[in-house]
Structures are given as structure tokens and as C-alpha cells.
Coordinates of C-alpha atoms in Angstrom, one line a residue:
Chain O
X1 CA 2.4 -15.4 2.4
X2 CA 1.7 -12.1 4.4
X3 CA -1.4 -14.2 6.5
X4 CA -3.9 -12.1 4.8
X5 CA -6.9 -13.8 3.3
X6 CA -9.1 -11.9 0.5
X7 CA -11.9 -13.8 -1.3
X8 CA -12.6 -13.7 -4.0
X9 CA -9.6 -13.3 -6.1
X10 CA -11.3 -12.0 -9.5
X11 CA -15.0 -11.0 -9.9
X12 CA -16.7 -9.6 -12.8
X13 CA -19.9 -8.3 -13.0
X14 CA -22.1 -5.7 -14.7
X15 CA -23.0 -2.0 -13.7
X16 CA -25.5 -1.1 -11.2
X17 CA -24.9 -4.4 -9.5
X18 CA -23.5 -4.9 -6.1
X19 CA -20.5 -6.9 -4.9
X20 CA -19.6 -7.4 -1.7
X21 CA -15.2 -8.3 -1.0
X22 CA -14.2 -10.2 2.5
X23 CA -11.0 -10.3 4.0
X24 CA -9.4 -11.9 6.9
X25 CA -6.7 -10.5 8.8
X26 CA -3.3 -12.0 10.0
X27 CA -4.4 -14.1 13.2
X28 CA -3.9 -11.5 16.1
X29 CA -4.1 -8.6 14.0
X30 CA -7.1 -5.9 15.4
X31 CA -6.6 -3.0 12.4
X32 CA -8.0 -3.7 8.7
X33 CA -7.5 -1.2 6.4
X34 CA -8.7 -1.1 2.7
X35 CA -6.8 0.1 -0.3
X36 CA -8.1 0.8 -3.7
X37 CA -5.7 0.5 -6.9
X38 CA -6.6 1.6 -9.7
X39 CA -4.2 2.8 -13.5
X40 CA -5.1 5.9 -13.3
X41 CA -5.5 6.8 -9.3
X42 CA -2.6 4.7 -8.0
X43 CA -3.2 3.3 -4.1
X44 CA -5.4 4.9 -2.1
X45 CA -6.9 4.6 1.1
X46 CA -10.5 3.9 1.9
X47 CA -11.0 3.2 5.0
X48 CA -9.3 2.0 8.3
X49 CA -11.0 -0.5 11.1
X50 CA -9.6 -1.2 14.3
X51 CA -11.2 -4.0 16.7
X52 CA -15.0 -3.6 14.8
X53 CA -15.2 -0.2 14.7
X54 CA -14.8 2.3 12.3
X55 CA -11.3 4.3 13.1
X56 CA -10.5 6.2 9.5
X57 CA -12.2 7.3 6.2
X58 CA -10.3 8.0 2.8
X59 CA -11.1 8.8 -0.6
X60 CA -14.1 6.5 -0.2
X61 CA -17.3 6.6 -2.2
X62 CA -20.6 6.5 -0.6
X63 CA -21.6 3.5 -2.8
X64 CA -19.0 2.2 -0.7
X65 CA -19.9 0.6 2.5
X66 CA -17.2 -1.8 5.2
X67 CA -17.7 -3.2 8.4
X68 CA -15.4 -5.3 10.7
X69 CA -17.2 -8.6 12.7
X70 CA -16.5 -9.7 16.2
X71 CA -14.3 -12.4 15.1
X72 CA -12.0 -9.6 13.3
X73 CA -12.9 -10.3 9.4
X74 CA -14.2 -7.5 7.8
X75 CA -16.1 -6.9 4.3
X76 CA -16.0 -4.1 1.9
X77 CA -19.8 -3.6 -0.1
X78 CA -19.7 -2.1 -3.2
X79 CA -22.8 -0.8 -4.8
X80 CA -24.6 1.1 -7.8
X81 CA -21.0 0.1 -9.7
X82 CA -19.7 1.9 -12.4
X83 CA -17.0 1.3 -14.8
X84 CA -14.4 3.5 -12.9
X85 CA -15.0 1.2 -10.1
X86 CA -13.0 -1.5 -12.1
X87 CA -10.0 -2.3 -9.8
X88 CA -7.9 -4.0 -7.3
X89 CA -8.9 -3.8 -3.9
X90 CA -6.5 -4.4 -1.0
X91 CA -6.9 -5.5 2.1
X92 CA -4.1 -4.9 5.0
X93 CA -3.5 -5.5 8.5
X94 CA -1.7 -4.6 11.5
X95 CA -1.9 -5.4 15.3
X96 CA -1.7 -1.8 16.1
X97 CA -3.6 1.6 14.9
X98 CA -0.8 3.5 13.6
X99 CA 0.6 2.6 10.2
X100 CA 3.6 4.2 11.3
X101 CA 4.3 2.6 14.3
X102 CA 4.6 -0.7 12.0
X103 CA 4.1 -2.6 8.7
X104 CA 0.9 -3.3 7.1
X105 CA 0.5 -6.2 5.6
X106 CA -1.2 -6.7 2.6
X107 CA -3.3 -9.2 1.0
X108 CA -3.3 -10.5 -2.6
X109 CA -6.2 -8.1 -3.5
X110 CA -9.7 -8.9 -4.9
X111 CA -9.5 -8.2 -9.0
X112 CA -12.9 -6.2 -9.8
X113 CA -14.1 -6.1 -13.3
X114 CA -17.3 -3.9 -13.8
X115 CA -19.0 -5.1 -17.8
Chain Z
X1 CA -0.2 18.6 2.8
X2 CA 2.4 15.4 2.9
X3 CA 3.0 14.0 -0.5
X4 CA 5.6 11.0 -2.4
X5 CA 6.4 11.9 -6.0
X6 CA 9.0 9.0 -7.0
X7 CA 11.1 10.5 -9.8
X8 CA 10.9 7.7 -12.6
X9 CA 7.8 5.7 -13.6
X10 CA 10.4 3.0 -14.7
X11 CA 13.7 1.9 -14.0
X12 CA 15.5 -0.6 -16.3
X13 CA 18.8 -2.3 -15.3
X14 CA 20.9 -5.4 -16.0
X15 CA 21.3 -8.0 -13.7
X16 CA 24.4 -7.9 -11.4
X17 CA 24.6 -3.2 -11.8
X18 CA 22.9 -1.1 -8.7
X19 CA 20.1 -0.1 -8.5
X20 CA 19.0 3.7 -7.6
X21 CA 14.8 4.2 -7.2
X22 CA 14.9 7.8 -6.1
X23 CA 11.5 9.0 -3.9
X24 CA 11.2 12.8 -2.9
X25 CA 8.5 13.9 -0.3
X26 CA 6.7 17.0 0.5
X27 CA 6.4 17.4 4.7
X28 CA 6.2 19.9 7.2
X29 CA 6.8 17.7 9.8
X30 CA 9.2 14.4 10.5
X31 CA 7.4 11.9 8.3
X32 CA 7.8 8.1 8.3
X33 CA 8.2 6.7 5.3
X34 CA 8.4 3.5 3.7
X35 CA 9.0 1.7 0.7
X36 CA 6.9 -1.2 -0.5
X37 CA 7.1 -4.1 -2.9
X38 CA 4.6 -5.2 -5.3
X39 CA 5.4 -8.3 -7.5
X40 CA 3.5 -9.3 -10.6
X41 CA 0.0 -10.6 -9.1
X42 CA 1.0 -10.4 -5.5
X43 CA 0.2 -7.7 -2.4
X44 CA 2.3 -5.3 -1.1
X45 CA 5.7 -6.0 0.8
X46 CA 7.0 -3.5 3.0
X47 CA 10.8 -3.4 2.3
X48 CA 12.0 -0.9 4.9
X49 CA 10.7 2.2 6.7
X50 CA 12.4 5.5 8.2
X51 CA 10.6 6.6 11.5
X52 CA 13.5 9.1 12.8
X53 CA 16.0 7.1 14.2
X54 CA 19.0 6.1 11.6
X55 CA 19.1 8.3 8.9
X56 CA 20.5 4.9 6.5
X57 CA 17.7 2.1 6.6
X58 CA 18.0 -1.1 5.8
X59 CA 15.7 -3.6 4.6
X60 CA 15.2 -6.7 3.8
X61 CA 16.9 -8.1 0.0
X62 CA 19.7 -5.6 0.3
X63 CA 17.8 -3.3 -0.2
X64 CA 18.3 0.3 1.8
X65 CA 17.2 3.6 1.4
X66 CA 18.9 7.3 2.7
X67 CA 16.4 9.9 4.5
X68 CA 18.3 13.6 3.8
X69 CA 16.1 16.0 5.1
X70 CA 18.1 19.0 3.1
X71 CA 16.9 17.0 0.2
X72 CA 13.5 16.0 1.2
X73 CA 14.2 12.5 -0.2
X74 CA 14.8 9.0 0.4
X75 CA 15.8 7.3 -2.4
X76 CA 15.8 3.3 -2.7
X77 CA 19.3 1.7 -3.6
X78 CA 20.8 -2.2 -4.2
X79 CA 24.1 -2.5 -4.7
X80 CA 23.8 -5.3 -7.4
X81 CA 20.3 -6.3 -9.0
X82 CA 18.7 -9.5 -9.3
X83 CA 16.2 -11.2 -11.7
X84 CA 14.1 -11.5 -8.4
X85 CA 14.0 -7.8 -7.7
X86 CA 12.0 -7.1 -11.2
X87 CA 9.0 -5.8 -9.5
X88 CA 6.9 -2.6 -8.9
X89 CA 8.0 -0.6 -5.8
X90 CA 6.0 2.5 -4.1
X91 CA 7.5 5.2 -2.1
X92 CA 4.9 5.8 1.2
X93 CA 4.5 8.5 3.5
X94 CA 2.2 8.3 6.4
X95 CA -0.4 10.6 7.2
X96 CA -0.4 9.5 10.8
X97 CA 1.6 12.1 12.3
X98 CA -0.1 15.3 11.0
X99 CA -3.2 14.3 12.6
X100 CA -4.4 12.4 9.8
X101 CA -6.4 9.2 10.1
X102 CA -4.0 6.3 11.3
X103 CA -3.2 4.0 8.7
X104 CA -3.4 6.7 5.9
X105 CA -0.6 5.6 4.1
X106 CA 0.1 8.1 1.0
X107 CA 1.2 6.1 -2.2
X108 CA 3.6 7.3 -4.7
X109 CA 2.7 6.4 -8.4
X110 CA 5.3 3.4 -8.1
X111 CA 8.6 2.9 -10.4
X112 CA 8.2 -0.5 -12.2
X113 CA 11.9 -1.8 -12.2
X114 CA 12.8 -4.2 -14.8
X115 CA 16.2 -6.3 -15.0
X116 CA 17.6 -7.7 -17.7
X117 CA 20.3 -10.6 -17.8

């Protein structure tokens, strides 16, 4: 168990609707970062929080919206969906910034299914 | 720009024989790198990561992996497989020292490893 809570596990819905994915981070950890995996894109990187404000932006759509709360837990809104938006969405965390000045850990992932 | 490219989208072995995952990258500077662990509905694990001190790194399992710069690679290696190891592993770069946004980790396509008994 890497400490790292995502809710919810699996979630279908239809196009054009809007989901929205939480995660909590290890206790103590300031950085949440947001992965996207998908068959035909691999793992890639969305976007990076540190202590509740934005730090980093990947390959992230602008249907795409995250933020990071004071008490550290931060949510990824997805909007307008499409079928290529069918995925696995990872959240990570770290106590630092840099990812190579340590591990991220990872959470199980949030299964999206777009219908 | 920094890129992974790992060699082999799968790797089959028998239980109890090494195990070689091989990883090249594409860097014009020092890069970390890392290798990661994904088992079958599960997040990622890092297993080890090279940040320009020992060239040999271990990690955790057995599992190491060799940085040779002449090579630009840093292939993944167990001595002896275990059922437990069957799993889908990613070779990572990070783009955080080429003035890239920190915690830009750059994901290879993985190398699903399967071991048979």
C-alpha cells in the first residue's frame, strides 16, 4: 500500500458528460502529480501540484481541469469527454518537487470508461 | 529532447533463469532514471533509480540495473526469476534536469514480463 488514496476506483459514463477524480496524498506529502495511461499513449504526465498551487503542465487537455485543497487532497475535472478519454488516471505523490530528487508514489488509479 | 525506448514489449522467462529488461535513453545531459513496477491492477512501484552516483543500482526484489553512458542504457537484470516478478515494468527518465517541469517523469512503453514455472 503506497499511502495513496484515489476514489473512485472504476467510473463509467457517457460522452459529453463530466467526471470529476479525487485523490489523497501519502500523509506529509506536499507534491501531487497526475498521470494519464492510456493503450495507445502509454504514461504521461498532466500536471504537477505542489502545496495548492499549480507547479507543472503536461500533455493535458483543456477539458481538463485539477486543483489541490488546503488540506493537500487534490481533484482532477474532466469535461466535454470523449471516447479517447477512456483511461487510467494516476495519481502520485512525493514530499518534495523534484521527481528526481525521489520516488513518486503512486496510487491504484481511477478506471475511466467513456460509453 | 530526453526520451526511454525499452527494447522489448515482452519478455517471457521460466521461473528460477535471469532475467534481462534492457531500457536505452536519449540525453544530452546526466539524466536520472528509474525503473518502475506495475502489477496487474495495481499503481506504480519504483524499483530503483540512477541519479549519478554508483554506476550499478540496486533495488529492491533483486532487482538492479547498469547505467553505461557509452551505451546510453540501463538495462534491468535479476539474477533468477520469480512467479512474483510477472509484472509490467517502465523504464523512466526525468525531465527535471533539463529545465523541464519537476515531476515530468518520461515513460517508456513498458516490457510486460511473464514467467513461467
Amino acid at each position: 500500500d503506497s499511502g495513496v488514496t484515489q476514489t473512485p476506483k472504476h467510473l463509467i459514463t457517457a460522452t459529453g458528460q463530466r467526471v470529476t477524480l479525487r485523490c489523497s496524498p501519502r500523509s506529509g506529502d506536499l507534491s501531487v502529480y497526475w498521470y494519464q495511461q492510456s493503450l495507445d499513449q502509454g504514461l504521461q504526465f498532466l500536471i504537477h501540484y505542489y502545496n495548492g498551487e499549480e507547479r507543472a503542465k503536461g500533455n493535458i487537455l483543456e477539458r481538463f481541469s485539477a486543483q489541490q485543497f488546503p488540506d493537500l487532497h487534490s481533484e482532477l475535472n474532466l469535461s466535454s469527454l470523449e471516447l479517447g478519454d477512456s483511461a487510467l488516471y494516476f495519481c502520485a505523490s512525493s514530499v518534495r518537487t523534484g521527481a528526481n530528487t525521489g520516488e513518486l508514489f503512486f496510487g491504484e488509479g481511477s478506471r475511466l470508461t467513456v460509453l | 529532447a530526453q526520451s526511454v525506448t525499452q527494447l522489448d514489449s515482452h519478455v517471457s522467462v521460466s521461473e528460477g533463469t535471469p532475467v534481462l529488461l534492457r531500457c536505452n535513453y536519449s540525453s544530452s545531459y546526466s539524466p536520472s532514471l528509474f525503473w518502475y513496477v506495475q502489477h496487474p491492477n495495481k499503481g506504480l512501484q519504483l524499483l530503483l533509480k540512477y541519479t549519478s552516483a554508483a554506476t550499478l543500482v540496486k533495488g529492491i526484489n533483486g532487482f538492479e540495473a547498469e547505467f553505461k553512458k557509452s551505451e546510453t542504457s540501463f538495462h534491468l537484470t535479476k539474477p533468477s526469476a520469480h512467479m512474483s516478478d510477472a509484472a509490467e515494468y517502465f523504464c523512466v527518465v526525468s525531465a527535471a534536469n533539463y529545465g523541464g517541469s519537476q515531476g515530468n517523469l518520461i515513460f517508456g512503453k513498458g516490457t510486460k514480463l511473464s514467467v513461467k514455472p
